PDB file of C-alpha atoms and ligand atoms in Angstrom:
ATOM      1  CA  MET K  13     -24.613 -37.052 -84.402  1.00  0.00           C
ATOM      2  CA  PRO K  14     -22.203 -34.509 -86.490  1.00  0.00           C
ATOM      3  CA  GLU K  15     -21.522 -36.091 -89.841  1.00  0.00           C
ATOM      4  CA  ALA K  16     -18.204 -35.957 -92.004  1.00  0.00           C
ATOM      5  CA  VAL K  17     -17.819 -32.664 -93.966  1.00  0.00           C
ATOM      6  CA  PRO K  18     -18.717 -33.383 -97.442  1.00  0.00           C
ATOM      7  CA  GLU K  19     -15.626 -33.008-100.115  1.00  0.00           C
ATOM      8  CA  ASP K  20     -17.247 -29.686-102.080  1.00  0.00           C
ATOM      9  CA  LEU K  21     -17.941 -27.675 -98.604  1.00  0.00           C
ATOM     10  CA  ALA K  22     -14.115 -28.963 -97.176  1.00  0.00           C
ATOM     11  CA  VAL K  23     -12.439 -27.531-100.081  1.00  0.00           C
ATOM     12  CA  ALA K  24     -14.523 -24.158-100.150  1.00  0.00           C
ATOM     13  CA  LEU K  25     -13.803 -23.522 -96.109  1.00  0.00           C
ATOM     14  CA  ALA K  26     -10.133 -24.384 -96.621  1.00  0.00           C
ATOM     15  CA  SER K  27     -10.146 -21.530 -99.195  1.00  0.00           C
ATOM     16  CA  SER K  28     -11.547 -19.459 -97.116  1.00  0.00           C
ATOM     17  CA  ALA K  29      -9.785 -20.392 -93.713  1.00  0.00           C
ATOM     18  CA  ASP K  30      -7.427 -17.356 -93.363  1.00  0.00           C
ATOM     19  CA  ARG K  31     -10.214 -14.900 -93.760  1.00  0.00           C
ATOM     20  CA  ARG K  32     -13.080 -16.487 -91.616  1.00  0.00           C
ATOM     21  CA  GLY K  33     -11.619 -15.789 -88.083  1.00  0.00           C
ATOM     22  CA  ALA K  34     -13.437 -17.460 -85.741  1.00  0.00           C
ATOM     23  CA  PHE K  35     -16.403 -18.305 -87.721  1.00  0.00           C
ATOM     24  CA  GLY K  36     -16.838 -21.775 -88.535  1.00  0.00           C
ATOM     25  CA  GLN K  37     -14.592 -23.123 -85.792  1.00  0.00           C
ATOM     26  CA  PRO K  38     -16.152 -25.542 -85.230  1.00  0.00           C
ATOM     27  CA  LEU K  39     -18.311 -26.311 -87.772  1.00  0.00           C
ATOM     28  CA  ILE K  40     -20.958 -28.938 -86.972  1.00  0.00           C
ATOM     29  CA  PHE K  41     -22.295 -30.784 -90.788  1.00  0.00           C
ATOM     30  CA  LEU K  42     -25.667 -32.519 -90.530  1.00  0.00           C
ATOM     31  CA  SER K  43     -27.009 -33.700 -93.584  1.00  0.00           C
ATOM     32  CA  SER K  44     -30.496 -33.085 -92.127  1.00  0.00           C
ATOM     33  CA  THR K  45     -31.922 -31.335 -88.943  1.00  0.00           C
ATOM     34  CA  GLY K  46     -34.684 -30.292 -87.365  1.00  0.00           C
ATOM     35  CA  SER K  47     -33.498 -26.770 -87.281  1.00  0.00           C
ATOM     36  CA  THR K  48     -29.835 -25.635 -87.189  1.00  0.00           C
ATOM     37  CA  ASN K  49     -30.994 -22.827 -84.953  1.00  0.00           C
ATOM     38  CA  ASP K  50     -31.874 -24.973 -82.099  1.00  0.00           C
ATOM     39  CA  VAL K  51     -28.723 -27.226 -82.627  1.00  0.00           C
ATOM     40  CA  ALA K  52     -26.834 -24.052 -82.504  1.00  0.00           C
ATOM     41  CA  GLN K  53     -28.659 -22.995 -79.374  1.00  0.00           C
ATOM     42  CA  ARG K  54     -27.824 -26.716 -77.779  1.00  0.00           C
ATOM     43  CA  LEU K  55     -24.216 -26.159 -78.501  1.00  0.00           C
ATOM     44  CA  ALA K  56     -24.709 -22.952 -77.083  1.00  0.00           C
ATOM     45  CA  ASP K  57     -25.834 -24.176 -73.714  1.00  0.00           C
ATOM     46  CA  ASN K  58     -23.237 -26.680 -73.555  1.00  0.00           C
ATOM     47  CA  GLY K  59     -20.484 -23.989 -73.815  1.00  0.00           C
ATOM     48  CA  ALA K  60     -19.692 -23.764 -77.870  1.00  0.00           C
ATOM     49  CA  PRO K  61     -17.518 -20.624 -78.661  1.00  0.00           C
ATOM     50  CA  HIS K  62     -18.085 -17.761 -80.546  1.00  0.00           C
ATOM     51  CA  GLY K  63     -18.158 -18.388 -84.125  1.00  0.00           C
ATOM     52  CA  ALA K  64     -19.686 -21.981 -83.880  1.00  0.00           C
ATOM     53  CA  VAL K  65     -21.381 -22.914 -87.164  1.00  0.00           C
ATOM     54  CA  VAL K  66     -24.358 -25.555 -87.941  1.00  0.00           C
ATOM     55  CA  ILE K  67     -24.692 -26.139 -91.677  1.00  0.00           C
ATOM     56  CA  ALA K  68     -27.436 -28.707 -92.753  1.00  0.00           C
ATOM     57  CA  LEU K  69     -28.922 -29.709 -96.357  1.00  0.00           C
ATOM     58  CA  ALA K  70     -32.104 -29.911 -95.234  1.00  0.00           C
ATOM     59  CA  GLN K  71     -34.490 -29.343 -92.269  1.00  0.00           C
ATOM     60  CA  THR K  72     -37.661 -31.027 -91.214  1.00  0.00           C
ATOM     61  CA  ALA K  73     -38.514 -27.820 -88.602  1.00  0.00           C
ATOM     62  CA  GLY K  74     -36.775 -25.003 -90.399  1.00  0.00           C
ATOM     63  CA  ARG K  75     -38.537 -21.773 -89.235  1.00  0.00           C
ATOM     64  CA  GLY K  76     -38.461 -18.161 -90.338  1.00  0.00           C
ATOM     65  CA  ARG K  77     -39.673 -14.519 -88.984  1.00  0.00           C
ATOM     66  CA  GLN K  78     -42.960 -13.952 -87.871  1.00  0.00           C
ATOM     67  CA  GLY K  79     -43.427 -17.582 -87.072  1.00  0.00           C
ATOM     68  CA  ARG K  80     -43.404 -18.719 -90.778  1.00  0.00           C
ATOM     69  CA  GLU K  81     -42.192 -22.158 -91.685  1.00  0.00           C
ATOM     70  CA  TRP K  82     -38.938 -22.258 -93.815  1.00  0.00           C
ATOM     71  CA  PHE K  83     -39.336 -24.398 -96.517  1.00  0.00           C
ATOM     72  CA  SER K  84     -35.833 -26.243 -96.160  1.00  0.00           C
ATOM     73  CA  PRO K  85     -36.590 -30.203 -98.287  1.00  0.00           C
ATOM     74  CA  PRO K  86     -33.394 -31.848 -99.042  1.00  0.00           C
ATOM     75  CA  GLY K  87     -31.583 -30.607-102.498  1.00  0.00           C
ATOM     76  CA  ALA K  88     -32.910 -27.150-102.483  1.00  0.00           C
ATOM     77  CA  GLY K  89     -30.635 -25.391-100.261  1.00  0.00           C
ATOM     78  CA  VAL K  90     -28.311 -24.653 -97.569  1.00  0.00           C
ATOM     79  CA  TYR K  91     -29.434 -23.921 -94.159  1.00  0.00           C
ATOM     80  CA  MET K  92     -26.590 -22.426 -91.541  1.00  0.00           C
ATOM     81  CA  SER K  93     -26.432 -21.081 -88.073  1.00  0.00           C
ATOM     82  CA  VAL K  94     -23.966 -19.139 -86.706  1.00  0.00           C
ATOM     83  CA  LEU K  95     -23.189 -18.621 -82.998  1.00  0.00           C
ATOM     84  CA  ILE K  96     -22.485 -14.707 -81.872  1.00  0.00           C
ATOM     85  CA  ARG K  97     -21.347 -14.667 -78.500  1.00  0.00           C
ATOM     86  CA  ASN K  98     -20.327 -10.581 -78.472  1.00  0.00           C
ATOM     87  CA  ARG K  99     -23.617  -9.529 -76.493  1.00  0.00           C
ATOM     88  CA  ALA K 100     -22.835  -5.772 -77.271  1.00  0.00           C
ATOM     89  CA  ILE K 101     -23.251  -6.176 -81.007  1.00  0.00           C
ATOM     90  CA  ALA K 102     -26.675  -8.032 -80.730  1.00  0.00           C
ATOM     91  CA  PRO K 103     -28.979  -5.286 -81.854  1.00  0.00           C
ATOM     92  CA  LEU K 104     -27.199  -4.681 -85.249  1.00  0.00           C
ATOM     93  CA  LEU K 105     -26.576  -8.402 -85.687  1.00  0.00           C
ATOM     94  CA  THR K 106     -29.560  -8.587 -88.274  1.00  0.00           C
ATOM     95  CA  LEU K 107     -28.336  -5.926 -90.432  1.00  0.00           C
ATOM     96  CA  ALA K 108     -25.080  -7.224 -90.770  1.00  0.00           C
ATOM     97  CA  GLY K 109     -26.005 -10.544 -91.348  1.00  0.00           C
ATOM     98  CA  GLY K 110     -27.991  -8.964 -94.178  1.00  0.00           C
ATOM     99  CA  VAL K 111     -25.207  -7.578 -95.615  1.00  0.00           C
ATOM    100  CA  ALA K 112     -22.897 -10.744 -95.053  1.00  0.00           C
ATOM    101  CA  VAL K 113     -25.367 -12.931 -96.667  1.00  0.00           C
ATOM    102  CA  ALA K 114     -25.811 -10.197 -99.507  1.00  0.00           C
ATOM    103  CA  ASP K 115     -21.926  -9.921 -99.839  1.00  0.00           C
ATOM    104  CA  GLY K 116     -20.981 -13.700 -99.722  1.00  0.00           C
ATOM    105  CA  ILE K 117     -23.503 -14.355-102.539  1.00  0.00           C
ATOM    106  CA  ARG K 118     -22.278 -11.755-104.606  1.00  0.00           C
ATOM    107  CA  ARG K 119     -18.692 -12.849-104.472  1.00  0.00           C
ATOM    108  CA  ALA K 120     -19.362 -16.646-104.609  1.00  0.00           C
ATOM    109  CA  THR K 121     -21.844 -16.204-108.024  1.00  0.00           C
ATOM    110  CA  GLY K 122     -21.914 -12.648-109.201  1.00  0.00           C
ATOM    111  CA  LEU K 123     -25.358 -12.448-108.836  1.00  0.00           C
ATOM    112  CA  PRO K 124     -26.368  -8.832-107.721  1.00  0.00           C
ATOM    113  CA  ALA K 125     -28.088 -10.314-104.570  1.00  0.00           C
ATOM    114  CA  ALA K 126     -29.870  -7.208-102.696  1.00  0.00           C
ATOM    115  CA  ILE K 127     -31.283  -6.904 -99.461  1.00  0.00           C
ATOM    116  CA  LYS K 128     -35.348  -5.783 -98.449  1.00  0.00           C
ATOM    117  CA  TRP K 129     -35.550  -4.312 -95.069  1.00  0.00           C
ATOM    118  CA  PRO K 130     -35.006  -6.133 -92.619  1.00  0.00           C
ATOM    119  CA  ASN K 131     -33.031  -8.590 -93.979  1.00  0.00           C
ATOM    120  CA  ASP K 132     -34.728 -10.503 -96.945  1.00  0.00           C
ATOM    121  CA  ILE K 133     -32.236 -11.387 -99.637  1.00  0.00           C
ATOM    122  CA  VAL K 134     -33.750 -10.641-102.827  1.00  0.00           C
ATOM    123  CA  VAL K 135     -33.072 -10.340-106.773  1.00  0.00           C
ATOM    124  CA  ARG K 136     -35.011  -8.748-109.659  1.00  0.00           C
ATOM    125  CA  ASP K 137     -38.059 -10.923-110.874  1.00  0.00           C
ATOM    126  CA  ALA K 138     -36.518 -11.130-114.875  1.00  0.00           C
ATOM    127  CA  HIS K 139     -40.165 -11.324-115.960  1.00  0.00           C
ATOM    128  CA  ALA K 140     -41.846  -8.901-113.823  1.00  0.00           C
ATOM    129  CA  PRO K 141     -40.473  -5.731-113.812  1.00  0.00           C
ATOM    130  CA  GLY K 142     -40.124  -3.847-110.422  1.00  0.00           C
ATOM    131  CA  ARG K 143     -40.947  -6.567-108.610  1.00  0.00           C
ATOM    132  CA  ARG K 144     -38.068  -9.014-106.626  1.00  0.00           C
ATOM    133  CA  ARG K 145     -38.098 -12.549-105.925  1.00  0.00           C
ATOM    134  CA  LYS K 146     -36.228 -13.613-102.650  1.00  0.00           C
ATOM    135  CA  LEU K 147     -33.205 -15.801-102.464  1.00  0.00           C
ATOM    136  CA  ALA K 148     -32.505 -16.140 -98.712  1.00  0.00           C
ATOM    137  CA  GLY K 149     -33.573 -15.238 -95.193  1.00  0.00           C
ATOM    138  CA  ILE K 150     -32.106 -14.586 -92.132  1.00  0.00           C
ATOM    139  CA  LEU K 151     -33.488 -15.106 -88.569  1.00  0.00           C
ATOM    140  CA  ALA K 152     -31.467 -13.779 -85.513  1.00  0.00           C
ATOM    141  CA  GLU K 153     -32.479 -15.103 -82.453  1.00  0.00           C
ATOM    142  CA  GLY K 154     -31.314 -13.822 -78.935  1.00  0.00           C
ATOM    143  CA  SER K 155     -30.959 -15.683 -75.934  1.00  0.00           C
ATOM    144  CA  THR K 156     -31.946 -13.854 -72.887  1.00  0.00           C
ATOM    145  CA  ALA K 157     -31.434 -13.709 -68.818  1.00  0.00           C
ATOM    146  CA  ASP K 158     -32.058 -11.341 -66.130  1.00  0.00           C
ATOM    147  CA  SER K 159     -28.886  -9.723 -67.681  1.00  0.00           C
ATOM    148  CA  GLY K 160     -30.258  -9.609 -70.866  1.00  0.00           C
ATOM    149  CA  VAL K 161     -28.909 -11.084 -74.313  1.00  0.00           C
ATOM    150  CA  GLN K 162     -26.202 -13.388 -73.753  1.00  0.00           C
ATOM    151  CA  HIS K 163     -25.871 -14.720 -77.392  1.00  0.00           C
ATOM    152  CA  VAL K 164     -27.516 -14.896 -80.723  1.00  0.00           C
ATOM    153  CA  VAL K 165     -27.683 -17.332 -83.093  1.00  0.00           C
ATOM    154  CA  VAL K 166     -27.869 -16.196 -86.646  1.00  0.00           C
ATOM    155  CA  GLY K 167     -29.825 -18.506 -89.024  1.00  0.00           C
ATOM    156  CA  ILE K 168     -29.340 -18.170 -92.679  1.00  0.00           C
ATOM    157  CA  GLY K 169     -31.140 -20.018 -95.569  1.00  0.00           C
ATOM    158  CA  ILE K 170     -30.296 -19.808 -98.821  1.00  0.00           C
ATOM    159  CA  ASN K 171     -32.244 -21.451-101.826  1.00  0.00           C
ATOM    160  CA  VAL K 172     -29.523 -23.120-104.139  1.00  0.00           C
ATOM    161  CA  ARG K 173     -31.948 -25.127-106.354  1.00  0.00           C
ATOM    162  CA  PRO K 174     -35.117 -24.985-107.836  1.00  0.00           C
ATOM    163  CA  ALA K 175     -37.661 -27.264-105.772  1.00  0.00           C
ATOM    164  CA  ASP K 176     -41.410 -27.570-105.422  1.00  0.00           C
ATOM    165  CA  TYR K 177     -42.474 -25.125-103.767  1.00  0.00           C
ATOM    166  CA  PRO K 178     -45.853 -24.806-101.875  1.00  0.00           C
ATOM    167  CA  PRO K 179     -48.105 -22.304-103.992  1.00  0.00           C
ATOM    168  CA  ALA K 180     -48.111 -19.790-101.662  1.00  0.00           C
ATOM    169  CA  LEU K 181     -44.485 -19.062-102.283  1.00  0.00           C
ATOM    170  CA  VAL K 182     -43.823 -20.280-105.803  1.00  0.00           C
ATOM    171  CA  ASN K 183     -44.202 -16.646-107.413  1.00  0.00           C
ATOM    172  CA  ARG K 184     -42.089 -15.116-104.874  1.00  0.00           C
ATOM    173  CA  VAL K 185     -38.792 -17.030-104.173  1.00  0.00           C
ATOM    174  CA  THR K 186     -36.093 -17.924-106.439  1.00  0.00           C
ATOM    175  CA  SER K 187     -32.910 -19.924-106.279  1.00  0.00           C
ATOM    176  CA  LEU K 188     -29.318 -18.939-107.083  1.00  0.00           C
ATOM    177  CA  GLU K 189     -29.151 -21.482-109.929  1.00  0.00           C
ATOM    178  CA  ARG K 190     -32.179 -20.481-111.414  1.00  0.00           C
ATOM    179  CA  GLU K 191     -31.227 -16.720-111.685  1.00  0.00           C
ATOM    180  CA  LEU K 192     -27.434 -17.854-112.888  1.00  0.00           C
ATOM    181  CA  GLY K 193     -28.902 -20.811-115.612  1.00  0.00           C
ATOM    182  CA  ARG K 194     -25.758 -22.765-114.110  1.00  0.00           C
ATOM    183  CA  PRO K 195     -24.691 -25.097-111.286  1.00  0.00           C
ATOM    184  CA  VAL K 196     -23.399 -23.324-108.163  1.00  0.00           C
ATOM    185  CA  ASP K 197     -21.186 -24.530-105.803  1.00  0.00           C
ATOM    186  CA  ALA K 198     -23.098 -24.502-102.401  1.00  0.00           C
ATOM    187  CA  GLY K 199     -19.872 -24.662-100.100  1.00  0.00           C
ATOM    188  CA  LEU K 200     -18.299 -21.528-101.760  1.00  0.00           C
ATOM    189  CA  VAL K 201     -21.711 -19.614-101.188  1.00  0.00           C
ATOM    190  CA  ALA K 202     -21.632 -20.615 -97.411  1.00  0.00           C
ATOM    191  CA  SER K 203     -18.203 -20.583 -97.266  1.00  0.00           C
ATOM    192  CA  GLU K 204     -17.655 -16.931 -98.704  1.00  0.00           C
ATOM    193  CA  ILE K 205     -20.771 -15.901 -96.239  1.00  0.00           C
ATOM    194  CA  LEU K 206     -18.519 -16.655 -93.388  1.00  0.00           C
ATOM    195  CA  VAL K 207     -16.207 -14.750 -94.773  1.00  0.00           C
ATOM    196  CA  ALA K 208     -18.595 -11.551 -95.227  1.00  0.00           C
ATOM    197  CA  LEU K 209     -20.040 -12.520 -91.609  1.00  0.00           C
ATOM    198  CA  ASN K 210     -16.476 -11.805 -90.132  1.00  0.00           C
ATOM    199  CA  GLU K 211     -15.749  -8.582 -91.873  1.00  0.00           C
ATOM    200  CA  GLN K 212     -19.243  -7.504 -90.533  1.00  0.00           C
ATOM    201  CA  VAL K 213     -19.098  -8.629 -86.897  1.00  0.00           C
ATOM    202  CA  THR K 214     -15.622  -7.237 -86.934  1.00  0.00           C
ATOM    203  CA  ALA K 215     -16.344  -3.594 -88.154  1.00  0.00           C
ATOM    204  CA  LEU K 216     -19.016  -3.702 -85.508  1.00  0.00           C
ATOM    205  CA  GLU K 217     -16.831  -4.938 -82.677  1.00  0.00           C
ATOM    206  CA  SER K 218     -14.604  -2.339 -83.999  1.00  0.00           C
ATOM    207  CA  GLY K 219     -16.789   0.740 -83.749  1.00  0.00           C
ATOM    208  CA  ARG K 220     -17.159   1.040 -87.144  1.00  0.00           C
ATOM    209  CA  ARG K 221     -21.255   0.918 -87.231  1.00  0.00           C
ATOM    210  CA  SER K 222     -21.610   3.474 -89.710  1.00  0.00           C
ATOM    211  CA  GLU K 223     -19.704   1.376 -92.657  1.00  0.00           C
ATOM    212  CA  VAL K 224     -22.164  -1.816 -92.400  1.00  0.00           C
ATOM    213  CA  LEU K 225     -25.127   0.615 -91.906  1.00  0.00           C
ATOM    214  CA  ASP K 226     -23.685   1.870 -95.170  1.00  0.00           C
ATOM    215  CA  ARG K 227     -23.049  -0.877 -96.725  1.00  0.00           C
ATOM    216  CA  TRP K 228     -26.680  -2.072 -95.831  1.00  0.00           C
ATOM    217  CA  ARG K 229     -27.811   0.960 -97.571  1.00  0.00           C
ATOM    218  CA  SER K 230     -25.847   0.466-100.708  1.00  0.00           C
ATOM    219  CA  LEU K 231     -26.997  -3.560-100.952  1.00  0.00           C
ATOM    220  CA  SER K 232     -30.887  -2.174-100.299  1.00  0.00           C
ATOM    221  CA  PRO K 233     -32.169   0.416-103.134  1.00  0.00           C
ATOM    222  CA  SER K 234     -35.870  -0.269-102.132  1.00  0.00           C
ATOM    223  CA  ALA K 235     -35.157   1.354 -98.618  1.00  0.00           C
ATOM    224  CA  VAL K 236     -35.590   4.852-100.422  1.00  0.00           C
ATOM    225  CA  GLY K 237     -38.728   5.412-102.599  1.00  0.00           C
ATOM    226  CA  GLY K 238     -40.559   1.922-102.464  1.00  0.00           C
ATOM    227  CA  GLN K 239     -43.969   1.456-101.473  1.00  0.00           C
ATOM    228  CA  VAL K 240     -45.224  -0.294 -98.093  1.00  0.00           C
ATOM    229  CA  SER K 241     -47.931  -0.563 -95.799  1.00  0.00           C
ATOM    230  CA  TRP K 242     -48.567  -1.864 -92.081  1.00  0.00           C
ATOM    231  CA  SER K 243     -50.996  -2.309 -89.969  1.00  0.00           C
ATOM    232  CA  ILE K 244     -51.477  -0.410 -86.398  1.00  0.00           C
ATOM    233  CA  SER K 245     -54.036  -1.409 -84.355  1.00  0.00           C
ATOM    234  CA  GLY K 246     -56.532  -2.735 -86.911  1.00  0.00           C
ATOM    235  CA  GLU K 247     -55.656   0.590 -89.292  1.00  0.00           C
ATOM    236  CA  THR K 248     -53.644   0.017 -92.458  1.00  0.00           C
ATOM    237  CA  ILE K 249     -50.813   2.979 -93.272  1.00  0.00           C
ATOM    238  CA  ALA K 250     -49.633   3.113 -96.675  1.00  0.00           C
ATOM    239  CA  GLY K 251     -46.248   5.117 -97.325  1.00  0.00           C
ATOM    240  CA  THR K 252     -42.629   5.599 -99.085  1.00  0.00           C
ATOM    241  CA  THR K 253     -39.600   4.501 -97.898  1.00  0.00           C
ATOM    242  CA  ALA K 254     -36.910   7.058 -96.636  1.00  0.00           C
ATOM    243  CA  GLY K 255     -33.878   5.048 -95.891  1.00  0.00           C
ATOM    244  CA  ILE K 256     -32.584   3.365 -92.243  1.00  0.00           C
ATOM    245  CA  ASP K 257     -31.777   5.340 -89.335  1.00  0.00           C
ATOM    246  CA  GLY K 258     -28.942   5.137 -87.169  1.00  0.00           C
ATOM    247  CA  ASP K 259     -30.348   2.027 -85.024  1.00  0.00           C
ATOM    248  CA  GLY K 260     -31.482  -0.073 -88.389  1.00  0.00           C
ATOM    249  CA  ALA K 261     -35.245   1.310 -88.077  1.00  0.00           C
ATOM    250  CA  LEU K 262     -36.973   1.703 -91.329  1.00  0.00           C
ATOM    251  CA  LEU K 263     -38.009   5.178 -92.161  1.00  0.00           C
ATOM    252  CA  VAL K 264     -41.567   5.516 -94.076  1.00  0.00           C
ATOM    253  CA  ARG K 265     -43.082   9.088 -95.058  1.00  0.00           C
ATOM    254  CA  SER K 266     -46.662   8.884 -94.937  1.00  0.00           C
ATOM    255  CA  ALA K 267     -48.898  12.301 -94.917  1.00  0.00           C
ATOM    256  CA  GLY K 268     -46.485  14.402 -94.107  1.00  0.00           C
ATOM    257  CA  ALA K 269     -45.105  12.224 -91.275  1.00  0.00           C
ATOM    258  CA  THR K 270     -42.034   9.977 -90.552  1.00  0.00           C
ATOM    259  CA  HIS K 271     -42.938   7.061 -89.082  1.00  0.00           C
ATOM    260  CA  ARG K 272     -40.010   4.573 -87.469  1.00  0.00           C
ATOM    261  CA  ILE K 273     -40.551   0.865 -88.017  1.00  0.00           C
ATOM    262  CA  ILE K 274     -38.705  -1.427 -85.853  1.00  0.00           C
ATOM    263  CA  SER K 275     -40.337  -4.779 -86.089  1.00  0.00           C
ATOM    264  CA  GLY K 276     -43.456  -6.465 -87.289  1.00  0.00           C
ATOM    265  CA  GLU K 277     -44.617  -7.047 -90.941  1.00  0.00           C
ATOM    266  CA  VAL K 278     -44.218  -4.458 -93.515  1.00  0.00           C
ATOM    267  CA  ARG K 279     -45.770  -5.400 -96.983  1.00  0.00           C
ATOM    268  CA  TRP K 280     -44.014  -4.261-100.046  1.00  0.00           C
ATOM    269  CA  GLU K 281     -46.346  -3.122-102.849  1.00  0.00           C
TER     270      GLU K 281
HETATM  271  C1  BTN G 330     -37.028 -15.320 -93.084  1.00  0.00           C
HETATM  272  O1  BTN G 330     -37.942 -15.756 -92.397  1.00  0.00           O
HETATM  273  O2  BTN G 330     -36.630 -14.922 -93.906  1.00  0.00           O
HETATM  274  C2  BTN G 330     -35.918 -16.219 -91.854  1.00  0.00           C
HETATM  275  C3  BTN G 330     -35.448 -17.437 -92.820  1.00  0.00           C
HETATM  276  C4  BTN G 330     -34.241 -18.279 -91.815  1.00  0.00           C
HETATM  277  C5  BTN G 330     -34.232 -19.331 -92.138  1.00  0.00           C
HETATM  278  C6  BTN G 330     -33.136 -20.393 -91.444  1.00  0.00           C
HETATM  279  S1  BTN G 330     -32.516 -21.888 -92.455  1.00  0.00           S
HETATM  280  C7  BTN G 330     -31.174 -21.902 -91.103  1.00  0.00           C
HETATM  281  C8  BTN G 330     -31.927 -21.295 -89.912  1.00  0.00           C
HETATM  282  N1  BTN G 330     -32.438 -22.470 -88.945  1.00  0.00           N
HETATM  283  C9  BTN G 330     -33.577 -22.045 -89.207  1.00  0.00           C
HETATM  284  O3  BTN G 330     -34.809 -23.014 -88.457  1.00  0.00           O
HETATM  285  N2  BTN G 330     -34.402 -21.005 -89.847  1.00  0.00           N
HETATM  286  C10 BTN G 330     -33.011 -20.229 -90.137  1.00  0.00           C
END
C-alpha cells in the first residue's frame, strides 16, 4: 500500500515541481519494499504513465547489476525506480541515468560525484590515492515483447548514511554523509536526480544524443587512461581505457588493438 510522502521529501519535490517534467507524477512512497524496480514494473504492467516513480527507504530484495544483491537496510539510503515509456531512447538510458545521478548529487550536495563505466557513481577515496569508492548504482531493466523493448525501469540506489556493510563491500563503498561529514537532505538528492533525469531524457528525445555522451565523458575521467581487465572464454585481457563510442561502449587498448566492451564485468585496477 502506498504511504504518505514524508515531509522532507514532499518539500524537496515541491521545490523541483516545475523542473522535473513528467518525472514523479505519480510518485509512490513506501517505507520498505522488496525491490522498487519490481514495484515499478508492476505499475507499468497496470498502465502507469511515463515518469512514474517509486521511492523506498529500505528494500528487502534490492538487486544490483550482474545478479548481485543491493544492500538496502533501513536508514542507509534512498532507493528509487523511474518508469520510462519512450522505447526509442532505451539504448542510452543507462548512460543518461549515470549522468543524472552524478549531476543530481552534485547539485544537491556539492560533492564531486563521478561515473565509472558503465554507471557506478563514485568519489575519490581520501585515504587511498587513485582509488574510488561507490556512492550509488543504477540498474536499468527493460521489459521486452515480440516487438522489442516496451518500457524501461531505471532503478537508482544511493548510499546516504554510513551502514554496517558486508565485509566484501566495506572498503569499496561510501555514503554522502561520510564524504561530506554532515547530514544530507536525502529528499533533495532524490528530487534533484529527477530534475537531472528529466534534462537527460529530454536531450535524448530531442536528438541531442551527443550532449548526453559529452556530459557523461566529462563526468568520467577514468574512461580514458584507466587500467582494466576482463575475461573472454577463460582468458584474461588487460588494457587501458580509451573513452566510449557513440553507443556508449567502453573502448580499451590492449596489445595494439582496440576492444569494444558493451557489457559484462570489467575489473578496474
Ligand atoms: C548496481 O549494481 O550498481 C546497481 C544498483 C541498483 C540498485 C537500485 S536500488 C533501487 C532499484 N531497486 C533495485 O532492486 N535495484 C535498484
